[in-house]
PDB file of C-alpha atoms in Angstrom:
ATOM      1  CA  MET A   1     -73.132 124.632 190.257  1.00  0.00           C
ATOM      2  CA  THR A   2     -72.509 120.623 189.365  1.00  0.00           C
ATOM      3  CA  GLN A   3     -73.175 118.905 185.651  1.00  0.00           C
ATOM      4  CA  THR A   4     -75.598 116.626 187.758  1.00  0.00           C
ATOM      5  CA  HIS A   5     -77.413 119.697 189.280  1.00  0.00           C
ATOM      6  CA  THR A   6     -77.306 121.643 185.909  1.00  0.00           C
ATOM      7  CA  LEU A   7     -79.356 118.983 183.819  1.00  0.00           C
ATOM      8  CA  LYS A   8     -81.722 118.279 187.097  1.00  0.00           C
ATOM      9  CA  SER A   9     -82.667 122.282 186.755  1.00  0.00           C
ATOM     10  CA  ALA A  10     -82.630 121.873 183.028  1.00  0.00           C
ATOM     11  CA  PHE A  11     -84.607 118.950 182.723  1.00  0.00           C
ATOM     12  CA  ARG A  12     -87.514 120.335 185.869  1.00  0.00           C
ATOM     13  CA  ASP A  13     -87.605 123.034 183.919  1.00  0.00           C
ATOM     14  CA  ALA A  14     -88.196 121.233 180.121  1.00  0.00           C
ATOM     15  CA  MET A  15     -90.637 118.905 181.657  1.00  0.00           C
ATOM     16  CA  ALA A  16     -92.941 122.010 183.286  1.00  0.00           C
ATOM     17  CA  SER A  17     -93.290 123.276 179.545  1.00  0.00           C
ATOM     18  CA  CYS A  18     -95.463 120.070 178.754  1.00  0.00           C
ATOM     19  CA  ALA A  19     -98.811 120.495 179.251  1.00  0.00           C
ATOM     20  CA  ALA A  20    -100.181 117.773 181.363  1.00  0.00           C
ATOM     21  CA  GLY A  21    -103.603 116.549 182.090  1.00  0.00           C
ATOM     22  CA  VAL A  22    -104.611 116.595 186.268  1.00  0.00           C
ATOM     23  CA  HIS A  23    -105.071 113.508 187.910  1.00  0.00           C
ATOM     24  CA  VAL A  24    -105.529 112.593 191.241  1.00  0.00           C
ATOM     25  CA  ILE A  25    -104.921 108.259 191.730  1.00  0.00           C
ATOM     26  CA  THR A  26    -107.000 106.796 194.689  1.00  0.00           C
ATOM     27  CA  THR A  27    -106.453 103.630 196.563  1.00  0.00           C
ATOM     28  CA  ASP A  28    -108.164 101.778 199.410  1.00  0.00           C
ATOM     29  CA  GLY A  29    -107.870  98.419 200.464  1.00  0.00           C
ATOM     30  CA  ALA A  30    -106.650  96.664 203.573  1.00  0.00           C
ATOM     31  CA  ALA A  31    -103.684  98.803 203.583  1.00  0.00           C
ATOM     32  CA  GLY A  32    -105.951 101.897 204.135  1.00  0.00           C
ATOM     33  CA  ARG A  33    -107.220 104.960 201.976  1.00  0.00           C
ATOM     34  CA  TYR A  34    -105.041 106.767 201.122  1.00  0.00           C
ATOM     35  CA  GLY A  35    -104.707 109.944 197.304  1.00  0.00           C
ATOM     36  CA  ILE A  36    -101.801 111.772 195.639  1.00  0.00           C
ATOM     37  CA  THR A  37    -102.287 114.315 192.487  1.00  0.00           C
ATOM     38  CA  MET A  38    -100.247 113.250 189.413  1.00  0.00           C
ATOM     39  CA  THR A  39     -99.272 114.496 186.189  1.00  0.00           C
ATOM     40  CA  ALA A  40     -96.682 111.478 185.279  1.00  0.00           C
ATOM     41  CA  VAL A  41     -99.754 109.610 183.858  1.00  0.00           C
ATOM     42  CA  THR A  42     -99.239 107.936 180.761  1.00  0.00           C
ATOM     43  CA  SER A  43    -101.189 105.071 178.268  1.00  0.00           C
ATOM     44  CA  VAL A  44     -99.320 102.196 177.779  1.00  0.00           C
ATOM     45  CA  THR A  45    -101.169  99.982 175.257  1.00  0.00           C
ATOM     46  CA  ASP A  46    -105.154  99.436 174.331  1.00  0.00           C
ATOM     47  CA  THR A  47    -104.419  95.492 174.812  1.00  0.00           C
ATOM     48  CA  PRO A  48    -104.705  95.159 177.289  1.00  0.00           C
ATOM     49  CA  PRO A  49    -105.546  98.339 178.242  1.00  0.00           C
ATOM     50  CA  THR A  50    -102.381  99.710 180.492  1.00  0.00           C
ATOM     51  CA  ILE A  51    -101.321 102.924 181.744  1.00  0.00           C
ATOM     52  CA  MET A  52     -97.973 103.787 183.126  1.00  0.00           C
ATOM     53  CA  LEU A  53     -97.701 105.638 186.211  1.00  0.00           C
ATOM     54  CA  CYS A  54     -94.478 107.453 187.773  1.00  0.00           C
ATOM     55  CA  ILE A  55     -94.393 108.032 191.406  1.00  0.00           C
ATOM     56  CA  ASN A  56     -91.970 109.822 193.851  1.00  0.00           C
ATOM     57  CA  SER A  57     -90.079 107.133 196.135  1.00  0.00           C
ATOM     58  CA  GLU A  58     -90.747 109.047 198.866  1.00  0.00           C
ATOM     59  CA  ALA A  59     -94.579 109.247 198.376  1.00  0.00           C
ATOM     60  CA  ALA A  60     -96.959 108.404 201.152  1.00  0.00           C
ATOM     61  CA  ILE A  61     -98.296 107.040 198.979  1.00  0.00           C
ATOM     62  CA  ILE A  62     -96.073 104.175 197.812  1.00  0.00           C
ATOM     63  CA  PRO A  63     -96.253 100.855 200.375  1.00  0.00           C
ATOM     64  CA  ILE A  64    -100.453 101.566 200.649  1.00  0.00           C
ATOM     65  CA  LEU A  65    -100.507 101.587 197.193  1.00  0.00           C
ATOM     66  CA  SER A  66     -98.065  98.755 196.522  1.00  0.00           C
ATOM     67  CA  ALA A  67     -99.917  96.725 199.362  1.00  0.00           C
ATOM     68  CA  ASN A  68    -103.631  97.286 198.504  1.00  0.00           C
ATOM     69  CA  ARG A  69    -102.432  97.036 194.492  1.00  0.00           C
ATOM     70  CA  ASP A  70    -106.013  98.783 193.356  1.00  0.00           C
ATOM     71  CA  LEU A  71    -106.566 102.013 192.123  1.00  0.00           C
ATOM     72  CA  CYS A  72    -108.991 103.953 190.092  1.00  0.00           C
ATOM     73  CA  ILE A  73    -107.252 107.076 188.099  1.00  0.00           C
ATOM     74  CA  ASN A  74    -109.462 110.318 188.401  1.00  0.00           C
ATOM     75  CA  THR A  75    -108.801 112.405 185.319  1.00  0.00           C
ATOM     76  CA  LEU A  76    -109.605 115.704 186.389  1.00  0.00           C
ATOM     77  CA  SER A  77    -112.066 118.636 184.620  1.00  0.00           C
ATOM     78  CA  ASP A  78    -110.844 122.344 184.829  1.00  0.00           C
ATOM     79  CA  GLY A  79    -113.452 122.906 187.460  1.00  0.00           C
ATOM     80  CA  GLN A  80    -111.909 120.276 190.118  1.00  0.00           C
ATOM     81  CA  GLN A  81    -108.609 122.613 190.925  1.00  0.00           C
ATOM     82  CA  ASP A  82    -109.445 122.144 194.849  1.00  0.00           C
ATOM     83  CA  ILE A  83    -109.606 118.555 194.812  1.00  0.00           C
ATOM     84  CA  ALA A  84    -105.788 118.597 192.475  1.00  0.00           C
ATOM     85  CA  GLU A  85    -104.908 121.399 195.571  1.00  0.00           C
ATOM     86  CA  HIS A  86    -106.248 119.005 198.266  1.00  0.00           C
ATOM     87  CA  PHE A  87    -104.588 115.852 196.843  1.00  0.00           C
ATOM     88  CA  ALA A  88    -101.097 118.010 196.228  1.00  0.00           C
ATOM     89  CA  GLY A  89    -100.852 118.507 200.172  1.00  0.00           C
ATOM     90  CA  MET A  90    -101.246 122.005 198.499  1.00  0.00           C
ATOM     91  CA  THR A  91    -103.799 122.710 202.207  1.00  0.00           C
ATOM     92  CA  ASN A  92    -103.590 122.132 205.314  1.00  0.00           C
ATOM     93  CA  LEU A  93    -105.647 118.590 204.747  1.00  0.00           C
ATOM     94  CA  SER A  94    -105.013 115.602 205.921  1.00  0.00           C
ATOM     95  CA  PRO A  95    -104.524 112.553 203.881  1.00  0.00           C
ATOM     96  CA  GLU A  96    -108.118 111.131 205.082  1.00  0.00           C
ATOM     97  CA  GLU A  97    -109.650 114.993 205.105  1.00  0.00           C
ATOM     98  CA  ARG A  98    -109.110 115.020 201.707  1.00  0.00           C
ATOM     99  CA  PHE A  99    -112.069 112.782 200.812  1.00  0.00           C
ATOM    100  CA  GLU A 100    -114.270 114.906 202.932  1.00  0.00           C
ATOM    101  CA  TYR A 101    -114.594 117.900 200.603  1.00  0.00           C
ATOM    102  CA  HIS A 102    -115.816 115.867 197.408  1.00  0.00           C
ATOM    103  CA  ILE A 103    -118.292 113.609 196.672  1.00  0.00           C
ATOM    104  CA  TRP A 104    -116.972 109.566 195.990  1.00  0.00           C
ATOM    105  CA  HIS A 105    -117.881 106.068 194.392  1.00  0.00           C
ATOM    106  CA  ARG A 106    -116.821 103.491 194.296  1.00  0.00           C
ATOM    107  CA  GLY A 107    -116.421 101.168 191.107  1.00  0.00           C
ATOM    108  CA  GLN A 108    -117.182  97.644 190.643  1.00  0.00           C
ATOM    109  CA  THR A 109    -113.751  96.892 192.453  1.00  0.00           C
ATOM    110  CA  GLY A 110    -114.770  99.299 195.245  1.00  0.00           C
ATOM    111  CA  GLN A 111    -111.779 102.405 194.800  1.00  0.00           C
ATOM    112  CA  LEU A 112    -112.894 105.436 194.584  1.00  0.00           C
ATOM    113  CA  GLU A 113    -114.046 107.977 192.107  1.00  0.00           C
ATOM    114  CA  VAL A 114    -114.602 111.585 192.491  1.00  0.00           C
ATOM    115  CA  GLU A 115    -117.534 112.922 190.958  1.00  0.00           C
ATOM    116  CA  GLY A 116    -117.133 115.239 188.190  1.00  0.00           C
ATOM    117  CA  ALA A 117    -114.383 114.236 186.150  1.00  0.00           C
ATOM    118  CA  LEU A 118    -113.261 113.764 182.911  1.00  0.00           C
ATOM    119  CA  ALA A 119    -112.991 110.341 183.378  1.00  0.00           C
ATOM    120  CA  HIS A 120    -112.429 107.237 185.471  1.00  0.00           C
ATOM    121  CA  LEU A 121    -109.784 104.360 185.151  1.00  0.00           C
ATOM    122  CA  HIS A 122    -110.036 101.282 187.311  1.00  0.00           C
ATOM    123  CA  GLY A 123    -106.932  98.932 187.276  1.00  0.00           C
ATOM    124  CA  SER A 124    -104.893  96.849 189.279  1.00  0.00           C
ATOM    125  CA  ILE A 125    -100.968  97.057 189.064  1.00  0.00           C
ATOM    126  CA  VAL A 126     -99.392  94.520 186.903  1.00  0.00           C
ATOM    127  CA  SER A 127     -95.650  95.528 187.607  1.00  0.00           C
ATOM    128  CA  HIS A 128     -93.378  98.102 189.000  1.00  0.00           C
ATOM    129  CA  SER A 129     -89.678  98.385 189.475  1.00  0.00           C
ATOM    130  CA  GLN A 130     -87.708 101.437 190.750  1.00  0.00           C
ATOM    131  CA  VAL A 131     -86.050 104.205 187.980  1.00  0.00           C
ATOM    132  CA  GLY A 132     -83.679 106.990 190.114  1.00  0.00           C
ATOM    133  CA  THR A 133     -86.267 108.713 192.668  1.00  0.00           C
ATOM    134  CA  HIS A 134     -88.889 107.310 191.235  1.00  0.00           C
ATOM    135  CA  TYR A 135     -91.172 103.851 190.917  1.00  0.00           C
ATOM    136  CA  VAL A 136     -92.804 103.128 187.513  1.00  0.00           C
ATOM    137  CA  PHE A 137     -95.800 101.142 188.245  1.00  0.00           C
ATOM    138  CA  PHE A 138     -97.479  99.810 185.374  1.00  0.00           C
ATOM    139  CA  VAL A 139    -101.341  98.863 185.837  1.00  0.00           C
ATOM    140  CA  GLU A 140    -103.775  97.196 184.097  1.00  0.00           C
ATOM    141  CA  LEU A 141    -107.224  98.042 183.533  1.00  0.00           C
ATOM    142  CA  ASN A 142    -110.515  96.842 183.631  1.00  0.00           C
ATOM    143  CA  GLU A 143    -112.865  99.077 184.338  1.00  0.00           C
ATOM    144  CA  ILE A 144    -113.163 102.613 182.533  1.00  0.00           C
ATOM    145  CA  LYS A 145    -115.529 105.248 182.397  1.00  0.00           C
ATOM    146  CA  VAL A 146    -116.074 108.846 180.404  1.00  0.00           C
ATOM    147  CA  ASN A 147    -118.093 111.812 181.555  1.00  0.00           C
ATOM    148  CA  GLU A 148    -120.466 111.527 178.737  1.00  0.00           C
ATOM    149  CA  ALA A 149    -120.931 115.608 179.375  1.00  0.00           C
ATOM    150  CA  HIS A 150    -117.600 116.276 178.326  1.00  0.00           C
ATOM    151  CA  PRO A 151    -116.402 119.404 180.563  1.00  0.00           C
ATOM    152  CA  PRO A 152    -112.817 120.933 179.863  1.00  0.00           C
ATOM    153  CA  ALA A 153    -110.242 119.689 181.377  1.00  0.00           C
ATOM    154  CA  LEU A 154    -107.397 120.761 183.786  1.00  0.00           C
ATOM    155  CA  LEU A 155    -104.158 121.322 182.801  1.00  0.00           C
ATOM    156  CA  TYR A 156    -100.696 121.904 184.962  1.00  0.00           C
ATOM    157  CA  PHE A 157     -97.894 123.893 182.776  1.00  0.00           C
ATOM    158  CA  ARG A 158     -95.201 125.882 183.861  1.00  0.00           C
ATOM    159  CA  ARG A 159     -96.054 124.946 187.612  1.00  0.00           C
ATOM    160  CA  ARG A 160     -99.462 126.426 187.624  1.00  0.00           C
ATOM    161  CA  PHE A 161    -102.836 124.963 187.337  1.00  0.00           C
ATOM    162  CA  ARG A 162    -104.548 126.034 183.458  1.00  0.00           C
ATOM    163  CA  SER A 163    -107.735 125.362 182.040  1.00  0.00           C
ATOM    164  CA  LEU A 164    -107.877 123.492 178.336  1.00  0.00           C
ATOM    165  CA  ASP A 165    -111.261 125.472 177.483  1.00  0.00           C
TER     166      ASP A 165
END
């Protein structure tokens, strides 16, 4: 085994040991509609409210997201594991069919938000760069909705979905 492979495997195992919230990123616009399940979603600053997304450069959403620029980060609750699985490609649904199995609403900028999520964070990409195998997108938020019912969160930990109850 090469040193690079050892470090890559160790890094992946270490990151799998970090519990992370589960999000479905949706975008809809001139380049089309698409969604992807993600855990690499991090707050950057609250002035202005900015989120960072790290997405594999081979992901099908990259050209669509880059062209549309607007998106919604749907933070999933523990009852929404099926949504996470659909948008992670763990089911046999096509990218378009994934949107047919859930109830969707639109935010002020027309981006899709899944009903029942913990939060909907709408924004626009303000900058991006490529780091290794991933694109890093900085998204400035322009609309935020928080679920007042406060259901438990859906987490991803040690390569499995879990509930934070």
